[in-house]
Structure formats: structure tokens, C-alpha cells
CSV table of C-alpha atoms in Angstrom, one decimal:
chain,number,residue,atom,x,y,z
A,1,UNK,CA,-18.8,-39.2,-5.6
A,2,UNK,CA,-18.5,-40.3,-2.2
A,3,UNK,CA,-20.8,-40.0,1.3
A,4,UNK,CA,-18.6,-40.0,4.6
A,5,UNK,CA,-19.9,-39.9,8.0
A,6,UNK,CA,-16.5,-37.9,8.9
A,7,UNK,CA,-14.8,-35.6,7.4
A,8,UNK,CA,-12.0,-35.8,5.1
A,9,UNK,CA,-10.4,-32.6,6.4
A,10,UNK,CA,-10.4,-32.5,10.2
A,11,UNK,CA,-12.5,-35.6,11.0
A,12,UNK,CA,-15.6,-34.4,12.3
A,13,UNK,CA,-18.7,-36.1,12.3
A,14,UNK,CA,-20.7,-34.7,9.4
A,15,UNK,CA,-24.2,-33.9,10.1
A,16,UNK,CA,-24.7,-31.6,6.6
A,17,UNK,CA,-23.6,-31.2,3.2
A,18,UNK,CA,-20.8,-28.9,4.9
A,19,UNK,CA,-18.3,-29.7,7.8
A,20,UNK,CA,-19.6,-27.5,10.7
A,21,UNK,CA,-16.0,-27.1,11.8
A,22,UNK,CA,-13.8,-26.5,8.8
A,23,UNK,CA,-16.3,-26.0,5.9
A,24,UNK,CA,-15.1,-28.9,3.6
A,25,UNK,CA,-18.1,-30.4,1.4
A,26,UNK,CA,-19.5,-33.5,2.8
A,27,UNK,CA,-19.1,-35.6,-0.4
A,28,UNK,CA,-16.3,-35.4,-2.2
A,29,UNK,CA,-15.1,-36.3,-6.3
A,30,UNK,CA,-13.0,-38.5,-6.9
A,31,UNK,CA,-10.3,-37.0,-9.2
A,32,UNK,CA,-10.8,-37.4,-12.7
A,33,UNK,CA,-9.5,-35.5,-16.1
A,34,UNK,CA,-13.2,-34.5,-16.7
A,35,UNK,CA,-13.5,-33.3,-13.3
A,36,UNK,CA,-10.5,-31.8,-12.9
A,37,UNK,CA,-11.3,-29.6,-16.0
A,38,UNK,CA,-14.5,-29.1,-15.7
A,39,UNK,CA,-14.9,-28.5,-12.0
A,40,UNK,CA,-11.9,-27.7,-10.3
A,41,UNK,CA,-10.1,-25.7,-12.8
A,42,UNK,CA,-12.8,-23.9,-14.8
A,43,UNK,CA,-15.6,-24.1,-12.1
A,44,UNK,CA,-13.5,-22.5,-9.7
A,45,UNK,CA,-12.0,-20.0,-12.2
A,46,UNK,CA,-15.9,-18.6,-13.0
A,47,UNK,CA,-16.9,-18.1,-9.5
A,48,UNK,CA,-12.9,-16.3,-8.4
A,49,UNK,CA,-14.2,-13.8,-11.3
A,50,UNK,CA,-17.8,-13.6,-9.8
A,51,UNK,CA,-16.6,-12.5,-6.9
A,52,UNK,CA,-14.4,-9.7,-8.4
A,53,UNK,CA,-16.7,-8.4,-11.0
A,54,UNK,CA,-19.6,-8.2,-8.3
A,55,UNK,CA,-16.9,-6.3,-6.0
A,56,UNK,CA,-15.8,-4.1,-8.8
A,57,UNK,CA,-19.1,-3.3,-9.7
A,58,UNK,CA,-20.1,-2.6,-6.5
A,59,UNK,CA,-17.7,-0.1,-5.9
A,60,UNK,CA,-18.5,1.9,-9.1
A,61,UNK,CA,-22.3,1.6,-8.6
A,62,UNK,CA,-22.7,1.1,-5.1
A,63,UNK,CA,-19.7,1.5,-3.2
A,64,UNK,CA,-20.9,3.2,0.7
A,65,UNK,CA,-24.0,0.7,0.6
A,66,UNK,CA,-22.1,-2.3,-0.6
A,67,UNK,CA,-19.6,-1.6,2.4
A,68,UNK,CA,-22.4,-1.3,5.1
A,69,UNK,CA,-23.4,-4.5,3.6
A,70,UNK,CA,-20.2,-6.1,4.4
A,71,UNK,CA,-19.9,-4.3,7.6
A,72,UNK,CA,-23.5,-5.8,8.4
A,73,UNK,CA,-22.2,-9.3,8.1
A,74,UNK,CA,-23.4,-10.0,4.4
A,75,UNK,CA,-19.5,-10.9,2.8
A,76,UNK,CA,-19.7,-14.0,0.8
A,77,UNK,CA,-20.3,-12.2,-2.6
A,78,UNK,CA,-17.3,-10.0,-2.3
A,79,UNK,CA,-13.9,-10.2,-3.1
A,80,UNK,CA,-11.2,-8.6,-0.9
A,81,UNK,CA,-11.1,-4.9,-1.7
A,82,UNK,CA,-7.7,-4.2,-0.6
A,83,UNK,CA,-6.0,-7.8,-2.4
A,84,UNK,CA,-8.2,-6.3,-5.4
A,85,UNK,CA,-7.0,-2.7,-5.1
A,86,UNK,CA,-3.5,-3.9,-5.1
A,87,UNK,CA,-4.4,-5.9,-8.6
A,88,UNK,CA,-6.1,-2.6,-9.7
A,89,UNK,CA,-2.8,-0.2,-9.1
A,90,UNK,CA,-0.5,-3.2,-10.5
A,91,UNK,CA,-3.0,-2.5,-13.5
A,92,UNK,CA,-2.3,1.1,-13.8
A,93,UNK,CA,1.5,0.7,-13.5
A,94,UNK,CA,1.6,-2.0,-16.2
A,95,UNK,CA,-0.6,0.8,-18.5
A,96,UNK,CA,1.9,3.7,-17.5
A,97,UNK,CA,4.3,1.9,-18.1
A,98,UNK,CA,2.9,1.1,-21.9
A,99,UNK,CA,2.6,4.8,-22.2
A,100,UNK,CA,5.6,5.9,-20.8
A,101,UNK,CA,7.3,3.2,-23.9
A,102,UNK,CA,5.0,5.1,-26.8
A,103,UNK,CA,5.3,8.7,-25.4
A,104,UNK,CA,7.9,11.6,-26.7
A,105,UNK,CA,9.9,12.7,-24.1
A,106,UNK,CA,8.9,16.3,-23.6
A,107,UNK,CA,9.4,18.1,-20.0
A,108,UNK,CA,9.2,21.3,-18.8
A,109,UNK,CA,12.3,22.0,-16.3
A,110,UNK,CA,11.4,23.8,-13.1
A,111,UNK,CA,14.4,24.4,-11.2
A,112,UNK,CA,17.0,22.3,-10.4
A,113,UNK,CA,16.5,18.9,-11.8
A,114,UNK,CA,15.7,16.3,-8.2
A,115,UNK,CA,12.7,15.2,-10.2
A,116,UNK,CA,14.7,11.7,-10.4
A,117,UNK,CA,14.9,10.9,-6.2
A,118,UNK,CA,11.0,12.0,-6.5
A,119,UNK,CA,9.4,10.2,-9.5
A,120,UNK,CA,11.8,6.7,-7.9
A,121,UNK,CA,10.5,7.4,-4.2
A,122,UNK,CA,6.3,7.6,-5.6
A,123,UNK,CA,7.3,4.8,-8.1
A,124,UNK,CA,9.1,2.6,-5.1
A,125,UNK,CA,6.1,3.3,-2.8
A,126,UNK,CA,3.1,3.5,-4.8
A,127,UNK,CA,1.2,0.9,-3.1
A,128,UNK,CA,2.0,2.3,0.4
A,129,UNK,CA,0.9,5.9,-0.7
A,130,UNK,CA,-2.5,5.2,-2.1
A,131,UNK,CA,-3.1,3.1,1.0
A,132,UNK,CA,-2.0,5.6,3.2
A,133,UNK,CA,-4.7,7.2,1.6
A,134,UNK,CA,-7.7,4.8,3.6
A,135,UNK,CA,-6.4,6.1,7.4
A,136,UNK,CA,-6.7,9.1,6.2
A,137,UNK,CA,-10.4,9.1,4.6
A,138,UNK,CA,-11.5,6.8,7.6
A,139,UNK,CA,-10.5,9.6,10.3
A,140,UNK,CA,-12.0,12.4,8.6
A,141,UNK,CA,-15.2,10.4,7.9
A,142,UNK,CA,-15.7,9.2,11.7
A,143,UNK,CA,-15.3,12.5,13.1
A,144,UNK,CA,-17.5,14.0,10.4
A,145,UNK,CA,-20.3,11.5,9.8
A,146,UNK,CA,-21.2,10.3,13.2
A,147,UNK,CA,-24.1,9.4,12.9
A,148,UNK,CA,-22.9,6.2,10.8
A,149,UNK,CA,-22.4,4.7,14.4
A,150,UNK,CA,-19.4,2.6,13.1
A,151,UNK,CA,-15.9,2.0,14.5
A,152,UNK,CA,-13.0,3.3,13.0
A,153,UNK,CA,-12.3,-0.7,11.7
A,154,UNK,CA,-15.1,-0.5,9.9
A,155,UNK,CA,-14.8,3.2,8.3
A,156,UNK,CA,-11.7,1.4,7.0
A,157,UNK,CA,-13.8,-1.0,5.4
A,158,UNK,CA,-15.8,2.2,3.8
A,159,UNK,CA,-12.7,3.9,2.7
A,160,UNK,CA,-11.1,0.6,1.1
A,161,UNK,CA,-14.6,0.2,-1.3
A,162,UNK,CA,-13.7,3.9,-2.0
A,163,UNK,CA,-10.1,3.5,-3.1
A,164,UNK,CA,-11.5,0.6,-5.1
A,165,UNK,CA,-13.4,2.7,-6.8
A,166,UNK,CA,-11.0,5.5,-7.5
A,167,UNK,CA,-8.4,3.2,-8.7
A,168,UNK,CA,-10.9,2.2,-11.6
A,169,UNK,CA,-11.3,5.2,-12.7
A,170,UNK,CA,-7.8,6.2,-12.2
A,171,UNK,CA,-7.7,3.1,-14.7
A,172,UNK,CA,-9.8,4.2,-17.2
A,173,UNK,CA,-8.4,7.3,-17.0
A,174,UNK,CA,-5.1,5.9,-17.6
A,175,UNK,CA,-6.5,3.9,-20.4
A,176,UNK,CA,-8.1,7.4,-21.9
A,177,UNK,CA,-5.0,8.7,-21.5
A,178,UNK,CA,-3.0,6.1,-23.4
A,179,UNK,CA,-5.3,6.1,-26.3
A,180,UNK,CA,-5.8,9.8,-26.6
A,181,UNK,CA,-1.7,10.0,-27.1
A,182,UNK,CA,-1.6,7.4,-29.5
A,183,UNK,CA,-4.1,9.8,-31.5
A,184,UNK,CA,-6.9,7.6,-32.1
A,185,UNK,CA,-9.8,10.1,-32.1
A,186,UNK,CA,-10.3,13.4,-29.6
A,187,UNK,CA,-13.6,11.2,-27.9
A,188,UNK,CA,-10.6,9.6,-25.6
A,189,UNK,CA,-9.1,13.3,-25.2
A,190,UNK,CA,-12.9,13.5,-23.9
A,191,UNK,CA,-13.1,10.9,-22.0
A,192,UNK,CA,-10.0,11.1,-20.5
A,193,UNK,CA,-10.9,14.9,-19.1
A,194,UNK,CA,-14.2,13.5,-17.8
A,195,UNK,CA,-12.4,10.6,-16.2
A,196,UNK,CA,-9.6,13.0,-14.5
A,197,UNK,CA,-12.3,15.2,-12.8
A,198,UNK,CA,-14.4,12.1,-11.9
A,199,UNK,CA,-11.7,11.0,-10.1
A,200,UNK,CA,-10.7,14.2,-8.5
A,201,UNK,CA,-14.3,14.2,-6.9
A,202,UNK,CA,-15.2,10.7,-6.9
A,203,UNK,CA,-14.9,10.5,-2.8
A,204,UNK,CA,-18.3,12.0,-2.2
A,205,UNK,CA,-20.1,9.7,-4.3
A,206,UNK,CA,-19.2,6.5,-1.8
A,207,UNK,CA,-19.8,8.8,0.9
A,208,UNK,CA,-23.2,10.0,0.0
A,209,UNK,CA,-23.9,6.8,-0.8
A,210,UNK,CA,-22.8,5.4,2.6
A,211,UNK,CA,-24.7,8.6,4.3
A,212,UNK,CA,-27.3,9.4,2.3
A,213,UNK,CA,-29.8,7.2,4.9
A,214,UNK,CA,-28.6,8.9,7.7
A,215,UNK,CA,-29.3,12.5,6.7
A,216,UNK,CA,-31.3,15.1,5.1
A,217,UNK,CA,-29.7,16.8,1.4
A,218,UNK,CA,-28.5,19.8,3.1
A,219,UNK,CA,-26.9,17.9,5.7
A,220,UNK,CA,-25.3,15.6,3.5
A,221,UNK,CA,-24.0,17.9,1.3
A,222,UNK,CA,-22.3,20.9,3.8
A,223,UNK,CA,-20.9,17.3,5.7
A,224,UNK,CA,-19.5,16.1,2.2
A,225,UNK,CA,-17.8,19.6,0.8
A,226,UNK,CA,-16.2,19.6,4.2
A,227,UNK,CA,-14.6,16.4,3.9
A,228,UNK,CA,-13.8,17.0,0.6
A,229,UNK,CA,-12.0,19.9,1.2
A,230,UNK,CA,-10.2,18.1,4.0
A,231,UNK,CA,-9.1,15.9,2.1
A,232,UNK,CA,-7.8,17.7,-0.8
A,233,UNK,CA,-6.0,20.0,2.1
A,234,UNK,CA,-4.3,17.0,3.7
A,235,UNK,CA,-3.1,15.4,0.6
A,236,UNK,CA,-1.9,18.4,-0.5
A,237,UNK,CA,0.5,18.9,2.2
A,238,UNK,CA,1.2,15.6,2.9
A,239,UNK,CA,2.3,14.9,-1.0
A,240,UNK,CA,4.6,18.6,-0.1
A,241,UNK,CA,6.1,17.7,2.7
A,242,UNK,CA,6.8,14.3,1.1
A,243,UNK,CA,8.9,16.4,-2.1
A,244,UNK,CA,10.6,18.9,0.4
A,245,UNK,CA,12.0,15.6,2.4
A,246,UNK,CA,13.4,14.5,-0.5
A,247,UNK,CA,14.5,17.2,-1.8
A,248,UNK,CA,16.5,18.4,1.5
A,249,UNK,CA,14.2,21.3,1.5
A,250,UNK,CA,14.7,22.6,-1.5
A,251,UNK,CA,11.0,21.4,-3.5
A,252,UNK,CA,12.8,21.9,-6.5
A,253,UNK,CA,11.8,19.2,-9.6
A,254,UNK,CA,10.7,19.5,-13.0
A,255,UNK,CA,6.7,18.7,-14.6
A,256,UNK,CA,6.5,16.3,-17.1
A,257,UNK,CA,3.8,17.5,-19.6
């Protein structure tokens, strides 16, 4: 190991273990096979999963208080919550797509058949949909929970740890899902019905987690069903003016059960 009075990086004069300018470690290895296995590879693999377990953890357990935290200025623990809610839906596609391979094909036609043009334009844009879904979740939370006191860059912070979280359980739920058709035991059937309306609600759990400090019960709750409902409203007609568009108008498209 070596002790420089500059650093290696950008040259500044090095007055701690860290460059005050670009972060670099004062003293630095010299590159060995050891080292290079020991430190650089699986060192900095343990502390890359830190941070995502922490994060993932966080937004199941934790998620409105572990964004106020960020918000606050305390970030060096957590992982990127949108670069790891695009890891999380790449997740769920590779399990749909597992389950889509082992499932029967079995539809129910309703109407004509322009279930094609939709099922391609939701599969094309899946990662632009669910985060269409954070504007969304941000503007209905500042104009109903103002007493947060935060800007709307920050209620996207909020709504992020909250998609993080419903893309879990979406997750699991796929997982459930998967297993249940495969019939390995009715607990997944279970689990996977438990999972579907845990993420059909899970919303107010970040938010009353993010609010809960700011008021009473009763405020917290009328504030939350609101924005609930809001949500499920604007989704809702969002998601049918997306099918009518590409369906010229029509709507009409078949369930797959």
C-alpha cells in the first residue's frame, strides 16, 4: 500500500484518508491476484448487494420513512430506487415469461380479437407505464398531504420507494402465481391471493408511513382513502383511454384467464 501527498485521481493535495475533491482513497493497493480477488472483486460485490438489500428492505418495511431519510440528506446506505425498480420489473418479465412457457393456453374471447396491438403496446412499454405511474402518485400526494412541506422533486423520491415496493410484491406475487399453476400445493394459490390484494392497496402503507408524523389517525386515514381512490380512478381511465387508442375506438380485446 502506498501514502501520496497528491492524489492519484485529480492531483490534489491530500490532507485525509479521502480526496476532498474527487473522493479517491488516499492510499492506494498495488494490484495484486489476492487483492484483486479478495478486494476489488468480491469486496466490492458484498457492499453493491448491501446497498440493494438495505434499499429493498426499506421499501417493504419502511418505505415513506426511509424516503424522508434520503430526502433529509442521509443517502449513502441506499441504492438507486429507480436503477433498482427497473431490475425489479426486468425480474417480473423474465418470471412471466417462465410462466407464459408452462401455461395452457386458455382465453376467453371478448369481442373482436385487437388483444394482439394491446398485450405488444403494455409489453413494448412496460417500463415507461409503471413509471408513469410516480408523476402521478407524486401530484396527488402534494396536493393532498401538505403538510409534508416537500417539493414535488422530492414527492418523487417518495413515490419511487413506493413503486419499489409494489414491484416486490408484484414479484412475489408473480412468483405465487407461477408456483400455484405448476400445482405444487394450494398455500401458493394462498399466497398468491394475499399477495394480489397487498398489492392492490399497498400505496397507503408508504404513505402512512411517510405521514403518519404529521397527523392524527383520523386525519391520516380520510387523507389516505382519498388518495387511494384517486388513484385507482386515474389509473383506471388512463389504462382505458390507453386500449380505446389502440383499438381506434373500438375497446374491443379478449381476457386471458
Amino acid at each position: 500500500m502506498s501514502h501520496n501527498t497528491n492524489c492519484l485521481n485529480c492531483n490534489t493535495t491530500l490532507v485525509d484518508v479521502f480526496c476532498a475533491h474527487c473522493g479517491q482513497k488516499a492510499a492506494t493497493h498495488k494490484i495484486t491476484l489476492k487483492h484483486f480477488i479478495f478486494h476489488d472483486i468480491l469486496h466490492g460485490v458484498w457492499h453493491f448487494e448491501k446497498g440493494i438489500l438495505f434499499t429493498l428492505k426499506e421499501a417493504l418495511f419502511r418505505p415513506g420513512q426511509a424516503a424522508l431519510d434520503y430526502i433529509s440528506g442521509k443517502r449513502i446506505r441506499y441504492y438507486n430506487v429507480f436503477y433498482l425498480s427497473l431490475l425489479i420489473i426486468g425480474l417480473n418479465i423474465l418470471l412471466i415469461h417462465f410462466y407464459k412457457e408452462f401455461k395452457v393456453d386458455n382465453t376467453l374471447s371478448i369481442g373482436k380479437d385487437d388483444t394482439p396491438n394491446v398485450t405488444k403496446f403494455f409489453a413494448e412499454n412496460v417500463k415507461f407505464i409503471l413509471f408513469g405511474i410516480v408523476p402521478i402518485l407524486a401530484l396527488n400526494a402534494r396536493f393532498i398531504f401538505k403538510r409534508l412541506k416537500i417539493n414535488i422533486a422530492e414527492h418523487f423520491i417518495v413515490a419511487g420507494m413506493c413503486l419499489l415496493g409494489a414491484l416486490l410484491i408484484a414479484l412475489l406475487f408473480n412468483l405465487m402465481n407461477f408456483l400455484n399453476e405448476r400445482g405444487l400445493g394450494s398455500l401458493f394459490g394462498i399466497l398468491e391471493l394475499i399477495f394480489f390484494f397487498m398489492l392492490v392497496f399497498y400505496p397507503i402503507w408508504p404513505y402512512y408511513n411517510t405521514i403518519k408524523n404529521h397527523y392524527t389517525f383520523w386525519g391520516a386515514l380520510w387523507r389516505l382513502v382519498v388518495f387511494q381512490i384517486l388513484i385507482l380512478i386515474e389509473i383506471s381511465i388512463l389504462t382505458a383511454l390507453i386500449i380505446l387508442y389502440i383499438t381506434n375506438g373500438k375497446g374491443d380485446f379478449y381476457i386471458s384467464l
